[in-house]
Structures are given as C-alpha cells and as structure tokens.
Amino acid sequence: MKKNVAQKLIESHLVSGKMEPGNEIGLKIDQTLTQDATGTMVMLELEAMDLDRVKTELSAQYIDHNLLQTDFKNADDHLFLRSACRKFGVWYSRPGNGVSHPVHMERFGIPGKSLLGSDSHTCSAGSLGMLAMGAGGLEVATAMAGEPFYVKMPRIMGVKLTGKMPDWVSAKDVILEMLRRHGVSGGVGKIIEYYGPGLDSLSAMDRHVIANMGAELGATTTVFPSDNNTRIFLEQQERADVWTELVHDDGAEYDEHDEIDLSALEPLIAKPSSPGNVVPVTEVAGKEIYQAMVGSSANPGFRDFAIAALIVDGKQVHNRVSFDINPTSRQITENLIELGYLGKLIRSGGRVHQPGCNGCIGMGQAPATGKISLRTVPRNFPGRSGTKEDSVYLCSPETAAASALTGVITDPRELGMEYPAYSEPDKIKINTSMLLAPAEKSEDVELEKGPNIKTLPELDPIPDNIQGPVLMKAGDDVSTDEIMPAGTKVLPLRSNIPEISKFTFAQIDDKYYQRAMKYKDSGSFVVGGSNYGQGSSREHAVLGPRYLGVKVVLVKSFARIHWQNLINFGILPLTFKNPAAYDRIGMEDVLVFRNIRKSIQDGGEIEVENKTKGEKFTAVHNMSERQVEMILKGSLINIFRERNKANS
Ligand code: MIC
C-alpha cells in the first residue's frame, strides 16, 4: 500500500490497535518534552509512580513559562525540576535557555521519531517529520516510564501546497488561512499533513510556525515530510547526522483533502478573542494599537526576529506602542546579536525580554484594558494575556512590525518599502551552555520541594450514584484558559492543587469557587457546549474542578487533550445523545446519575434525571475499556499504584 508520511510514522511506532480512524491505537514514544508549568506535576506523578529512571531515548525538561520570580514559588519550582531531572535522568534546560518547542527542534528533534509533550504545542516538531503530540502530564509521565501513548487513530487530512508566498506574506499567514477555512475545531480527530511543491519555499522553521498552530485547529498533530529543507536546518544546527529522508509514497491517499495556493495568500489576522476569528489585515487596518509583540512558539524562528528588525531598521516605533521582543532561544538571541539584528530592534524602541514564553501566557506584558495588542503568539483566548478585558489580535511578524511603526493595524504591503531581502545564515553559533545533560546512571538525589510544592491529593473512585447541582453552564469553544487561567498570579500555583483550585472558572464566574466548595464532597457537575476544553494540555483544568468535587462533565463535544485529561483523573466525560438536551438544562438544576459504574462498563449510554425539571435524557460516553478502568479506579495514577504494589 502507498503510504503518506503520517501513516509511515504511525506504523513505525504502533504497538497496539488497528490503524482505522476512530480506533484506539497504542504508540511507542521515543522522546518526551515537559515544561515547567506542567512539568512539576509530571515529576510529582513520576514520584507517585516510584520510577527511578526514564525509559525513553530522550526526555527533556524546559523552564520557559514560569520565569517571573516575584516570590519564592517559581524559583523553588526550578530547583525542584532540576533535582527531578537528576533523579530521573532527564535533560534540564535552564531558565533563560528558551521556549521548549524551538529549543527541542534545534537540539533534539530527529526525523522519524515520536515525541510526546506536556504542552499542546508539542506538535510543532511535526516540522521535522516527527510524530509529535501534546498530551496531559500524566500521559507524558507514563510515556517516560516506558508505556505506550494511546490515542484514537486520527483521520489524515492532506493539504497540498502549491505556488510561493508573495512578499510580505509568511508562514503565519498560511496557518491563519487554515484557521480561516476550518475554524478552531476543524482539525479535531485529524492529523494534518502538508505536501506538494509549495513546500520547497518553506524552511523548517516556517513549517514549525504552521505545525505549532495546528493545535489551534484542534488537530491531533501536524506532519511535514523530512526533505532537503529539513536537512539544511539540521546541518545549520550541526546535527546533519540525524537526518533521514521521510516523504510520502507517490500516489499515497489521504482521508480528506485541501489545497492552498501560497501565491494567492495575503496578510491575515485573527481578531479577538479566538484564533479562528481570521480576516484579511485590510479589513481591520487603521485601528489604533498599543502593543506589538514578536516571539513565542508560534513565530520562534531566527528569521521572524530578523525580518521584524529589517522592517524597523533606522526608524522609531510609534510612541504609543510597546514593542515587545521575546526571543525564543538563547542561541537565537546570541545569533541576533552577532549578526546585528538585535541592535536594530533595540534602536527602534524594542523592549527586549529574556528568551521564554513571557507575555504569550500572561507572564508579564499584560496589555492595557480594552486596548489593542498585536501578537505573533498562537492564542488570544479571553483574558489569557493577563488583562481580563483584553483585545488581542494574532498576526505575522511582518504585520506586527509594520503596525508598531505606524501605531495602527497596518497591512505591511502598505508600508511603502521594499520587502527586506533576508537570507538564512549558513553558519550560526551553537549555544548549548544552558542545557544540562543527565548523568549516565541514576543519581541518588532527594527531590527538592519548596513549601509551595504539595504532593498530589488522593483521587477516589467515582461513586455509583450521584445527585448534585450543575454549577457551571458553559457555551461553545470554552478554552482551558477559561477553565483554569494562567498568568502571573495562577501559574506559580501549578504544584499546589488546593491553592490553584480557587481559580477554577474564575474567568467566567468569580463566585464559582465558593459555590463549588459547598458540594466538594457530595459532587457537582459542569455542562458545556461544543469543543469543550480547547487549547492547552494543562491538567490543572481538570485537577481544579476535581478537587472541588466535579464528578461529571457533560457537553456537546470535547477537545482531544482535555477529554483524555478528564479520564486520567477520574472525572466522567459524557456527551449528550441529543445535543438539544443541552438547552433544557439550567444553572443549579439538580441532576441524578444512577448505577454509573455498571452502566459505563456495560455500554455507552447513561440515563440522567433532571430533578429540577422533572425530565430525563440520555448521555453517552466514548471511552475504551482501558479508559473506563481509569474512571472506575479514580485515576490512571491509581492504576499504576496498584500495579506497582502487585509487582513489589
Ligand atoms: C499554552 O500555550 O496554553 C501553554 C501554557 O503552553 C499550555 C501548557 C500549560 O498550560 O502549561 C499548552 O499549550 O499546553
């Protein structure tokens, strides 16, 4: 059979299941990636699993999210993670070394390998021909312990790229075009594979931009072939030895098709407050802006900063605009200095920050209330910037730099200058000084736990009968940023579940915590619309509700990673058999679930009584036997614990 790249990658890692869309498959994981905001939980999970050393070919831990040290918490987390890396045999990327995704691509990415990361943008490494997926921390922990990763076999959407991008259009506009066409749930249950002659003009880092925001389409992952452009990138990184070719067979089939003529693209922008809200820049041109930000895992390449530098070279940004530059790796920063680009950014008024996620995740750089901020970051969910009433637009570095100069949203083609001639340097400085390799053998290291690092709470199994109120009725496309916010106040609490749970749903309803606490022991429910839990991989969007007694989340449909996270931590995820039943449920309605344990084992359907309305409706689950066991045992951790006990 002729195969596409995604099929080849899956086949070479398949340990169980049939490669039929919708069927659960088990995949061998070669590499893992964790970052600090999710990694502390992963390391606590490894501790709870009694692991002594990781079983992967390579695992790397990055400190990139929690960089602001406004008190002891983040600094304590960094030390905890350093000790955990020594204990479990994991690479440690020190604070200030950069954002996990570009650094992983530069230093560790290998075509043909699989990568699982506790960050939804792990799919960025699809740029190198890897099978790279984001997942909840617990699944990454189990992969580190040598277990397969389970996922439903996705449908494969082949996107043929033809033509060549015109001046002032870059990779960000390609993925924004995909979001314009398919929206934030158009990729759910799919792998997006790009192929065709248009690939020749996309460098490996351009492909990273496109693969990264595949997460915003809801896709399981994105894959590119490993071709000559991949080889050029690896050569530049002085790692040409790991390159192998991985391309689709001639005549390979795809489950779905799309095609983009790159030469027909124009600069695009996603309006507040969804990455799917895409329009041509011309449609919103002229609006006053207050911030323009370049950087993040969505535009991390050397080129993204260099092009911005060339646009602002010799000019001054508008005096109303904060021009924030967030380099994405220490190596990129060093090369930007070396080749004179950083000087151009600074002289034009750029505010240069340390390499890291920074404002992308609301770690500083929050915009003024209601004032427009243009960002090259991947997400603009409400309040994610750190400002509740924010107005964040997503765009390319070209559009951000052009608008920084004029002070209004500007189609960069209107700047009246030649498109700067940029060419990728052949030789760059390689900087690995802040990457600490694991020792050959496990070290007998005590985990360094500061006072904010709390062991995981016990997770009791789901009861047979539950009666309780609906304390949250959410709409469509609710993101994990709305379920559990990030930002300077909340992110430092990632290793302290009782404390972080106080912020559950705070974006939507600031009284939720008080109301939920009353039902902490007896149980309550969350009801939601379609694509519930889109966005990040953060387990805290489950651990918070779980700690507050949420037993069932009942929605029209789920985003993939969040759905699995709910199961991993023993919250029952159900969907309406008939979506119209959603409209019949009101806030505070009392629901009754009976015989849960037996019903979820026996089949997919559960009858639910709405006591308040005096009516019944049917809910369904779509879990495999393996997943049902997690709900019955209370969590995946409990299953591991039981297994460890039996083996000891
Ligand atoms: C994000 O971009 O939303 C994050 C912060 O990187 C998350 C991870 C997290 O919440 O820690 C993600 O993408 O998974």
XYZ file of C-alpha atoms and ligand atoms in Angstrom:
662
model
C 0.000 0.000 0.000
C 1.205 3.508 -0.817
C 1.595 5.487 2.387
C 1.599 9.083 3.395
C 4.091 10.425 5.972
C 1.614 10.261 8.878
C 0.847 6.605 8.164
C 4.551 5.776 7.967
C 5.195 7.484 11.299
C 2.287 5.764 12.998
C 3.077 2.369 11.549
C 6.681 2.529 12.733
C 5.528 3.291 16.294
C 2.416 1.161 16.503
C 2.325 -1.233 19.458
C -1.403 -1.971 19.573
C -4.657 -1.392 17.715
C -5.602 -1.135 14.078
C -4.847 1.941 12.025
C -8.507 2.629 11.322
C -9.850 6.119 12.055
C -11.536 6.261 15.465
C -9.908 3.055 16.714
C -7.705 3.350 19.822
C -4.041 2.789 18.964
C -1.005 2.476 21.234
C 2.190 4.221 20.123
C 5.784 3.808 21.266
C 7.186 7.114 22.427
C 10.867 7.810 21.723
C 11.217 11.274 23.261
C 9.331 13.409 25.758
C 9.215 17.105 26.431
C 7.955 18.782 29.587
C 7.918 22.434 30.535
C 7.866 23.967 33.982
C 4.166 24.866 34.161
C 3.144 21.261 33.534
C 6.436 19.571 34.419
C 6.237 19.934 38.191
C 3.060 17.842 38.098
C 4.752 15.306 35.794
C 7.677 14.912 38.204
C 5.279 14.541 41.160
C 3.465 11.897 39.135
C 6.745 10.057 38.446
C 7.427 10.192 42.171
C 3.951 8.785 42.884
C 4.699 6.025 40.358
C 8.016 5.194 42.100
C 10.014 5.481 38.884
C 13.795 5.534 39.229
C 14.846 6.410 35.692
C 13.082 7.328 32.482
C 12.835 4.622 29.824
C 12.662 6.876 26.762
C 15.511 7.501 24.325
C 15.495 11.110 25.445
C 13.443 13.232 27.811
C 13.938 16.965 28.193
C 12.559 19.383 30.762
C 12.379 23.091 29.878
C 11.994 26.104 32.137
C 10.223 28.571 29.884
C 6.793 29.507 31.304
C 7.299 30.477 34.945
C 10.170 32.890 34.527
C 8.978 35.837 36.591
C 10.268 35.369 40.105
C 8.016 37.693 42.082
C 8.374 35.489 45.154
C 9.913 32.121 46.080
C 7.409 29.874 44.247
C 8.753 29.804 40.704
C 12.377 29.723 41.838
C 11.516 26.790 44.123
C 9.882 25.017 41.179
C 13.021 25.490 39.074
C 15.152 23.843 41.759
C 12.615 21.066 42.225
C 12.677 20.362 38.495
C 16.474 20.413 38.429
C 16.591 17.832 41.208
C 13.927 15.730 39.472
C 15.918 15.791 36.203
C 18.976 14.498 38.040
C 16.922 11.846 39.790
C 15.028 10.570 36.750
C 17.699 11.050 34.038
C 16.192 13.968 32.125
C 17.878 16.839 30.230
C 17.387 20.144 32.053
C 17.054 23.332 30.024
C 17.797 26.131 32.478
C 15.611 29.215 32.928
C 16.548 31.653 30.181
C 17.556 28.980 27.668
C 14.349 29.396 25.743
C 10.946 28.077 24.761
C 10.682 24.278 24.724
C 9.451 23.878 21.133
C 12.131 25.751 19.180
C 14.892 24.582 21.535
C 13.773 20.980 21.194
C 13.724 21.340 17.432
C 17.199 22.901 17.402
C 18.865 20.494 19.803
C 16.931 17.206 19.923
C 14.441 16.824 17.077
C 15.047 13.781 14.857
C 13.026 12.978 11.729
C 11.064 9.744 12.040
C 10.975 9.727 15.858
C 7.950 10.162 18.098
C 7.690 12.904 20.704
C 5.090 13.338 23.432
C 4.985 16.594 25.354
C 3.001 18.024 28.223
C 2.239 21.077 26.168
C -0.336 21.308 23.413
C 2.162 22.901 21.036
C 4.449 19.865 21.065
C 3.039 19.266 17.580
C 5.492 21.960 16.413
C 8.123 19.240 15.956
C 5.992 17.844 13.135
C 8.008 20.433 11.199
C 10.944 17.987 11.177
C 8.993 14.901 10.120
C 8.381 13.757 13.692
C 5.206 12.276 15.119
C 4.884 14.901 17.838
C 1.823 15.221 20.044
C 0.696 17.202 23.049
C -0.870 15.357 25.977
C -1.673 15.705 29.638
C 1.242 15.448 32.045
C 0.172 12.076 33.373
C 0.355 10.508 29.932
C 3.762 12.054 29.415
C 4.804 10.633 32.789
C 3.628 7.167 31.744
C 5.484 7.512 28.432
C 8.603 8.438 30.425
C 8.029 5.234 32.364
C 8.143 3.337 29.051
C 4.415 2.846 28.484
C 2.790 3.434 25.105
C 0.692 6.507 24.421
C -2.919 5.755 23.489
C -4.934 7.899 21.138
C -7.761 7.381 18.673
C -6.379 6.765 15.192
C -6.883 10.144 13.511
C -8.165 10.771 10.015
C -5.412 12.163 7.836
C -6.028 15.403 6.012
C -3.624 16.041 3.176
C -3.077 19.721 2.408
C -1.381 20.284 -0.924
C 0.714 23.439 -1.060
C 1.401 24.985 -4.442
C 2.932 28.298 -5.515
C 5.203 30.542 -3.481
C 4.295 33.125 -0.850
C 4.358 36.695 -2.172
C 6.389 39.402 -0.456
C 5.018 40.431 2.952
C 3.228 37.107 3.399
C 4.844 34.496 5.646
C 4.202 31.130 7.294
C 1.877 32.611 9.917
C -0.492 33.633 7.135
C -0.576 30.030 5.909
C -1.801 28.691 9.244
C -4.157 31.647 9.688
C -5.606 30.725 6.289
C -6.154 27.160 7.570
C -7.882 28.601 10.661
C -9.981 30.895 8.479
C -11.145 27.880 6.474
C -11.548 25.257 9.176
C -12.050 27.111 12.484
C -10.869 26.063 15.943
C -12.381 22.602 15.836
C -11.801 21.789 12.162
C -8.793 19.620 12.966
C -10.279 17.587 15.835
C -9.561 13.877 15.361
C -7.205 14.581 12.438
C -3.549 14.695 11.532
C -2.827 17.451 9.069
C -0.133 16.543 6.576
C 1.302 19.144 4.219
C 2.781 18.114 0.898
C 3.295 19.426 -2.614
C 5.650 21.752 -4.497
C 4.879 24.717 -2.242
C 6.941 23.047 0.485
C 10.160 23.936 -1.321
C 9.872 27.564 -0.254
C 9.090 26.769 3.393
C 12.102 26.404 5.677
C 11.978 24.025 8.628
C 11.224 26.953 10.957
C 8.446 28.181 8.640
C 6.992 24.694 8.943
C 7.283 24.969 12.721
C 5.023 28.040 12.607
C 2.388 26.082 10.678
C 2.719 22.900 12.745
C 2.603 24.821 16.019
C -0.797 26.359 15.410
C -2.225 23.078 14.189
C -3.056 22.891 17.914
C -5.427 25.820 17.361
C -7.272 23.787 14.721
C -7.736 21.132 17.415
C -5.674 18.651 15.378
C -4.061 15.603 16.974
C -0.911 16.740 15.239
C 0.587 18.137 12.056
C 3.264 16.461 9.973
C 5.638 17.643 7.300
C 7.969 15.389 5.346
C 11.656 15.270 6.164
C 13.233 16.586 2.961
C 16.103 18.696 1.788
C 14.913 21.755 3.742
C 14.909 19.616 6.890
C 18.454 18.553 6.111
C 19.541 22.184 5.622
C 18.098 23.079 9.032
C 19.805 20.175 10.785
C 23.080 20.993 9.025
C 22.845 24.567 10.278
C 22.307 23.153 13.777
C 25.405 20.960 13.273
C 23.255 17.837 13.598
C 23.119 16.666 9.973
C 23.972 13.143 11.176
C 20.402 12.641 12.491
C 18.751 13.496 9.172
C 16.906 10.821 7.244
C 14.507 11.313 4.390
C 10.831 10.696 5.113
C 8.411 11.507 2.316
C 5.048 10.170 1.169
C 4.916 7.437 -1.452
C 3.846 8.551 -4.895
C 0.103 8.051 -5.127
C -0.437 7.902 -1.338
C -4.039 8.581 -0.294
C -5.478 10.915 2.326
C -8.823 10.666 4.168
C -9.538 14.333 3.469
C -8.145 16.926 1.101
C -7.415 20.603 0.975
C -5.154 22.760 -1.147
C -3.560 26.163 -0.659
C -2.035 28.207 -3.436
C 0.597 30.084 -1.462
C 0.937 32.757 -4.134
C -2.706 33.765 -3.627
C -2.336 34.456 0.118
C -2.476 37.896 1.686
C -1.594 39.085 5.227
C -4.186 37.738 7.664
C -5.056 38.439 11.292
C -7.132 36.692 13.982
C -9.414 39.138 15.789
C -10.267 38.910 19.494
C -10.782 36.501 21.138
C -10.298 33.328 19.150
C -7.552 32.089 16.824
C -10.353 31.082 14.466
C -11.616 34.625 14.026
C -9.471 35.281 10.944
C -9.886 38.123 8.432
C -7.553 39.891 5.965
C -5.482 42.575 7.708
C -7.027 45.133 5.338
C -10.408 44.568 6.990
C -9.233 45.893 10.381
C -6.467 48.229 9.182
C -6.362 51.664 10.785
C -7.341 50.690 14.336
C -5.043 52.184 16.998
C -2.713 49.718 18.679
C -0.901 49.905 22.000
C 1.327 46.878 21.904
C 3.074 44.789 19.240
C 4.761 41.609 20.381
C 7.152 39.419 18.411
C 8.125 35.934 19.564
C 6.564 32.815 21.178
C 6.472 29.234 19.962
C 4.191 30.296 17.111
C 6.838 32.543 15.474
C 10.031 31.385 17.079
C 12.499 31.379 14.177
C 15.605 33.488 13.799
C 14.002 34.771 10.624
C 10.913 36.027 12.452
C 13.035 38.405 14.530
C 15.382 39.276 11.682
C 12.534 40.289 9.374
C 10.991 42.459 12.095
C 14.425 44.038 12.657
C 14.828 44.795 8.958
C 11.383 46.386 8.800
C 12.017 48.732 11.744
C 15.679 49.338 10.875
C 16.586 53.012 11.169
C 13.045 54.001 12.221
C 11.219 54.520 15.504
C 8.134 52.637 16.605
C 5.071 54.794 17.335
C 5.326 56.444 20.767
C 2.059 54.859 21.914
C 3.224 51.316 21.178
C 5.071 48.960 23.473
C 7.178 46.893 21.051
C 7.896 43.712 22.989
C 10.563 41.357 21.686
C 10.592 37.882 23.217
C 13.457 35.879 21.746
C 12.685 32.189 21.789
C 16.043 30.646 22.437
C 19.346 31.730 23.882
C 21.001 30.518 20.701
C 18.721 32.682 18.552
C 19.401 35.675 20.816
C 23.133 35.184 20.523
C 22.935 34.997 16.745
C 20.646 38.026 16.557
C 23.318 39.934 18.465
C 26.135 38.511 16.374
C 24.519 39.479 13.073
C 23.383 42.910 14.227
C 19.613 42.335 14.234
C 19.066 42.825 17.945
C 20.679 46.272 17.767
C 18.197 47.308 15.079
C 15.263 46.158 17.241
C 16.594 47.962 20.305
C 17.352 51.189 18.449
C 13.824 51.312 17.048
C 12.344 51.175 20.568
C 12.046 47.408 21.069
C 11.761 46.164 24.644
C 13.880 43.026 24.684
C 12.980 40.330 27.204
C 14.652 37.074 28.168
C 14.097 34.008 25.967
C 10.875 32.374 27.120
C 7.093 32.294 26.775
C 6.616 35.553 28.710
C 3.553 37.527 27.567
C 2.182 34.689 25.422
C 0.959 33.061 28.588
C 0.303 36.241 30.568
C 3.652 36.075 32.391
C 4.031 39.834 32.325
C 3.494 42.190 29.370
C -0.264 42.334 30.023
C -1.904 44.934 27.759
C -3.928 47.950 28.874
C -7.687 47.452 29.366
C -9.532 47.098 26.088
C -6.544 48.408 24.120
C -5.399 46.532 21.057
C -2.350 44.301 21.350
C -0.972 42.683 18.172
C 0.893 39.485 18.878
C 2.634 36.791 16.886
C 1.629 34.274 19.605
C -0.659 31.261 18.957
C -3.650 32.117 21.171
C -5.861 35.057 22.049
C -8.454 33.395 24.280
C -10.256 35.906 26.535
C -8.072 37.126 29.374
C -5.076 34.916 28.505
C -2.872 37.993 28.146
C -3.290 38.713 31.856
C -5.828 41.517 31.283
C -9.429 40.489 31.761
C -10.883 42.898 29.223
C -8.192 42.378 26.612
C -8.229 42.867 22.870
C -5.554 40.631 21.379
C -5.043 40.086 17.635
C -2.784 37.369 16.201
C -0.625 38.126 13.180
C 2.707 37.620 11.420
C 5.950 39.360 12.457
C 5.641 41.457 9.294
C 2.213 42.792 10.299
C 3.303 43.296 13.933
C 6.440 45.243 12.977
C 4.655 47.362 10.349
C 1.890 48.223 12.822
C 4.416 49.023 15.569
C 5.853 51.685 13.271
C 2.561 53.271 12.250
C 0.699 52.824 15.565
C -2.342 51.399 13.801
C -3.103 47.955 12.400
C -1.270 48.023 9.098
C -1.186 45.698 6.138
C 2.617 45.504 5.766
C 2.282 45.816 1.982
C 1.127 49.384 2.620
C 4.330 50.447 4.376
C 5.694 51.730 1.107
C 9.048 49.992 1.429
C 10.676 47.094 -0.422
C 10.217 43.734 1.236
C 13.531 43.307 3.078
C 15.866 40.807 1.481
C 16.503 38.224 4.158
C 18.538 35.124 3.711
C 19.179 32.448 6.290
C 22.803 32.420 7.555
C 24.683 29.215 6.639
C 26.733 29.265 9.759
C 25.345 30.156 13.156
C 26.668 29.991 16.679
C 25.505 26.922 18.525
C 24.816 27.570 22.176
C 24.177 24.626 24.466
C 25.623 26.083 27.638
C 22.304 26.118 29.478
C 21.316 22.552 28.647
C 22.346 20.149 31.363
C 22.713 16.524 30.301
C 21.517 13.763 32.611
C 24.145 11.649 34.338
C 24.892 8.219 32.853
C 23.377 6.413 35.808
C 20.508 7.402 38.087
C 21.666 9.712 40.819
C 20.515 9.197 44.351
C 19.016 12.656 44.624
C 16.389 13.918 47.078
C 13.638 15.880 45.359
C 13.992 19.495 46.484
C 10.472 20.531 47.434
C 9.865 24.115 48.496
C 6.885 24.974 50.720
C 4.574 25.540 47.730
C 5.105 22.052 46.297
C 2.387 19.759 47.571
C 2.008 16.065 46.939
C -0.957 15.114 44.736
C -4.282 14.744 46.554
C -5.776 11.246 46.755
C -8.220 10.571 43.915
C -11.163 8.436 44.981
C -13.085 6.265 42.511
C -16.375 7.500 41.044
C -19.406 6.544 43.186
C -22.266 4.538 41.785
C -24.946 7.189 42.319
C -24.511 10.936 42.337
C -27.029 13.671 42.904
C -25.865 17.249 42.687
C -26.270 20.644 41.035
C -24.963 21.988 37.737
C -22.648 24.748 38.935
C -21.295 25.769 35.540
C -23.132 26.001 32.271
C -20.586 26.965 29.653
C -21.035 27.705 25.940
C -19.100 26.530 22.856
C -15.303 26.541 22.428
C -14.545 27.091 26.114
C -10.758 27.009 26.414
C -8.695 25.612 29.260
C -7.559 29.211 29.824
C -11.147 29.902 30.884
C -11.420 26.743 32.983
C -8.104 27.372 34.760
C -6.338 30.616 33.923
C -2.570 31.018 33.648
C -0.766 34.342 34.201
C 1.469 35.665 36.936
C -0.944 35.026 39.804
C -2.061 31.497 38.983
C 0.857 29.819 37.169
C 3.101 29.737 40.248
C 0.450 27.580 41.949
C 0.749 24.707 39.480
C 2.343 22.438 42.119
C -0.293 23.222 44.741
C -3.717 21.847 43.823
C -5.713 23.122 46.840
C -4.483 26.665 46.162
C -4.830 26.656 42.374
C -8.353 25.216 42.576
C -9.501 28.590 43.955
C -9.136 29.978 40.414
C -11.290 27.354 38.711
C -13.599 29.043 36.164
C -12.604 32.430 37.652
C -12.537 33.910 34.132
C -16.217 33.078 33.628
C -17.679 33.269 37.150
C -15.671 34.625 40.052
C -18.064 33.098 42.599
C -17.659 29.556 41.234
C -15.137 28.505 43.872
C -17.354 29.490 46.824
C -20.382 27.777 45.325
C -18.459 24.627 44.422
C -16.844 24.267 47.854
C -20.309 23.565 49.325
C -20.535 20.423 47.183
C -16.886 19.387 47.462
C -17.744 16.021 48.997
C -21.189 15.288 47.585
C -20.377 16.273 43.993
C -21.408 18.751 41.311
C -21.498 18.904 37.502
C -20.269 21.015 34.631
C -22.309 21.366 31.448
C -20.776 22.743 28.248
C -21.222 23.204 24.502
C -19.044 22.035 21.589
C -15.244 21.741 21.559
C -15.159 21.990 25.357
C -11.612 22.315 26.756
C -9.887 23.522 23.591
C -6.364 24.858 23.858
C -3.725 23.865 26.325
C -2.793 20.495 27.761
C -2.856 21.752 31.355
C -4.093 19.067 33.737
C -4.970 21.770 36.204
C -8.109 22.449 34.163
C -9.165 19.027 35.448
C -7.414 18.905 38.812
C -9.043 22.181 39.896
C -12.620 21.035 39.182
C -11.810 17.548 40.516
C -10.567 18.992 43.808
C -13.813 20.973 44.086
C -15.935 17.855 43.693
C -16.854 17.870 39.979
C -17.741 14.287 39.111
C -19.137 14.540 35.581
C -18.572 16.969 32.707
C -21.455 16.791 30.246
C -21.020 18.594 26.930
C -21.883 18.567 23.224
C -18.296 17.636 22.247
C -14.770 17.681 23.693
C -11.328 18.794 22.570
C -8.975 15.785 22.469
C -6.370 16.503 25.155
C -8.839 17.809 27.711
C -11.116 14.806 27.215
C -8.243 12.439 27.982
C -7.134 14.565 30.959
C -10.626 14.262 32.465
C -10.433 10.489 32.174
C -6.878 10.325 33.537
C -8.037 11.999 36.724
C -11.326 10.175 37.080
C -13.889 12.790 36.020
C -16.518 11.135 33.833
C -16.711 12.867 30.407
C -20.125 12.482 28.776
C -21.763 13.940 25.702
C -25.465 14.492 25.012
C -27.007 11.817 22.828
C -29.272 14.513 21.518
C -27.481 17.899 21.681
C -30.861 19.643 22.085
C -30.896 18.342 25.687
C -28.213 20.968 26.435
C -30.787 23.757 26.106
C -33.097 22.122 28.652
C -30.524 22.285 31.479
C -30.340 25.399 33.631
C -27.732 26.562 36.124
C -28.279 24.971 39.553
C -30.567 22.277 38.087
C -30.160 19.123 40.149
C -29.101 16.092 38.117
C -29.157 12.476 39.234
C -26.875 9.791 37.795
C -27.655 6.230 38.911
C -25.757 2.999 38.517
C -22.827 4.785 36.944
C -20.184 2.143 37.498
C -22.174 -0.622 35.871
C -23.572 1.495 33.037
C -20.180 2.715 31.845
C -18.890 -0.849 31.743
C -21.947 -2.243 30.040
C -22.190 0.176 27.165
C -22.024 3.723 26.034
C -25.341 5.109 27.342
C -26.362 6.539 30.702
C -29.774 7.818 31.653
C -29.732 11.114 33.519
C -32.584 12.577 35.524
C -33.032 16.320 35.730
C -34.794 16.519 39.102
C -35.437 20.226 38.881
C -37.201 19.963 35.504
C -38.706 16.549 36.203
C -37.416 15.024 32.976
C -34.872 12.523 31.707
C -32.312 12.499 28.909
C -29.557 10.217 27.650
C -25.839 10.862 27.850
C -23.166 8.794 26.108
C -19.518 8.021 26.623
C -16.955 7.129 24.026
C -14.273 5.590 26.221
C -12.275 2.444 25.552
C -12.172 -0.348 28.152
C -8.782 0.928 29.271
C -10.247 4.374 29.856
C -13.322 3.045 31.661
C -10.947 1.378 34.115
C -9.357 4.751 34.910
C -12.757 6.181 35.836
C -13.608 3.128 37.923
C -10.287 3.254 39.781
C -10.353 7.037 40.248
C -7.362 7.837 38.032
C -4.568 6.484 35.907
C -2.222 7.051 38.852
C -4.268 4.679 40.997
C -3.936 2.015 38.323
C -0.166 2.449 38.334
C -0.011 2.360 42.097
C -1.985 -0.880 42.178
C 0.255 -2.398 39.546
C 3.403 -1.347 41.414
C 2.051 -2.864 44.628
C 1.262 -6.131 42.881
C 4.794 -6.260 41.402
C 6.639 -5.480 44.623
C -0.329 27.298 26.363
O 0.196 27.787 25.367
O -1.546 27.369 26.586
C 0.548 26.554 27.345
C 0.694 27.383 28.551
O 1.828 26.365 26.799
C -0.094 25.221 27.643
C 0.538 24.462 28.705
C 0.153 24.906 30.063
O -0.963 25.291 30.334
O 1.037 24.794 30.907
C -0.243 24.297 26.460
O -0.232 24.760 25.349
O -0.437 23.093 26.666
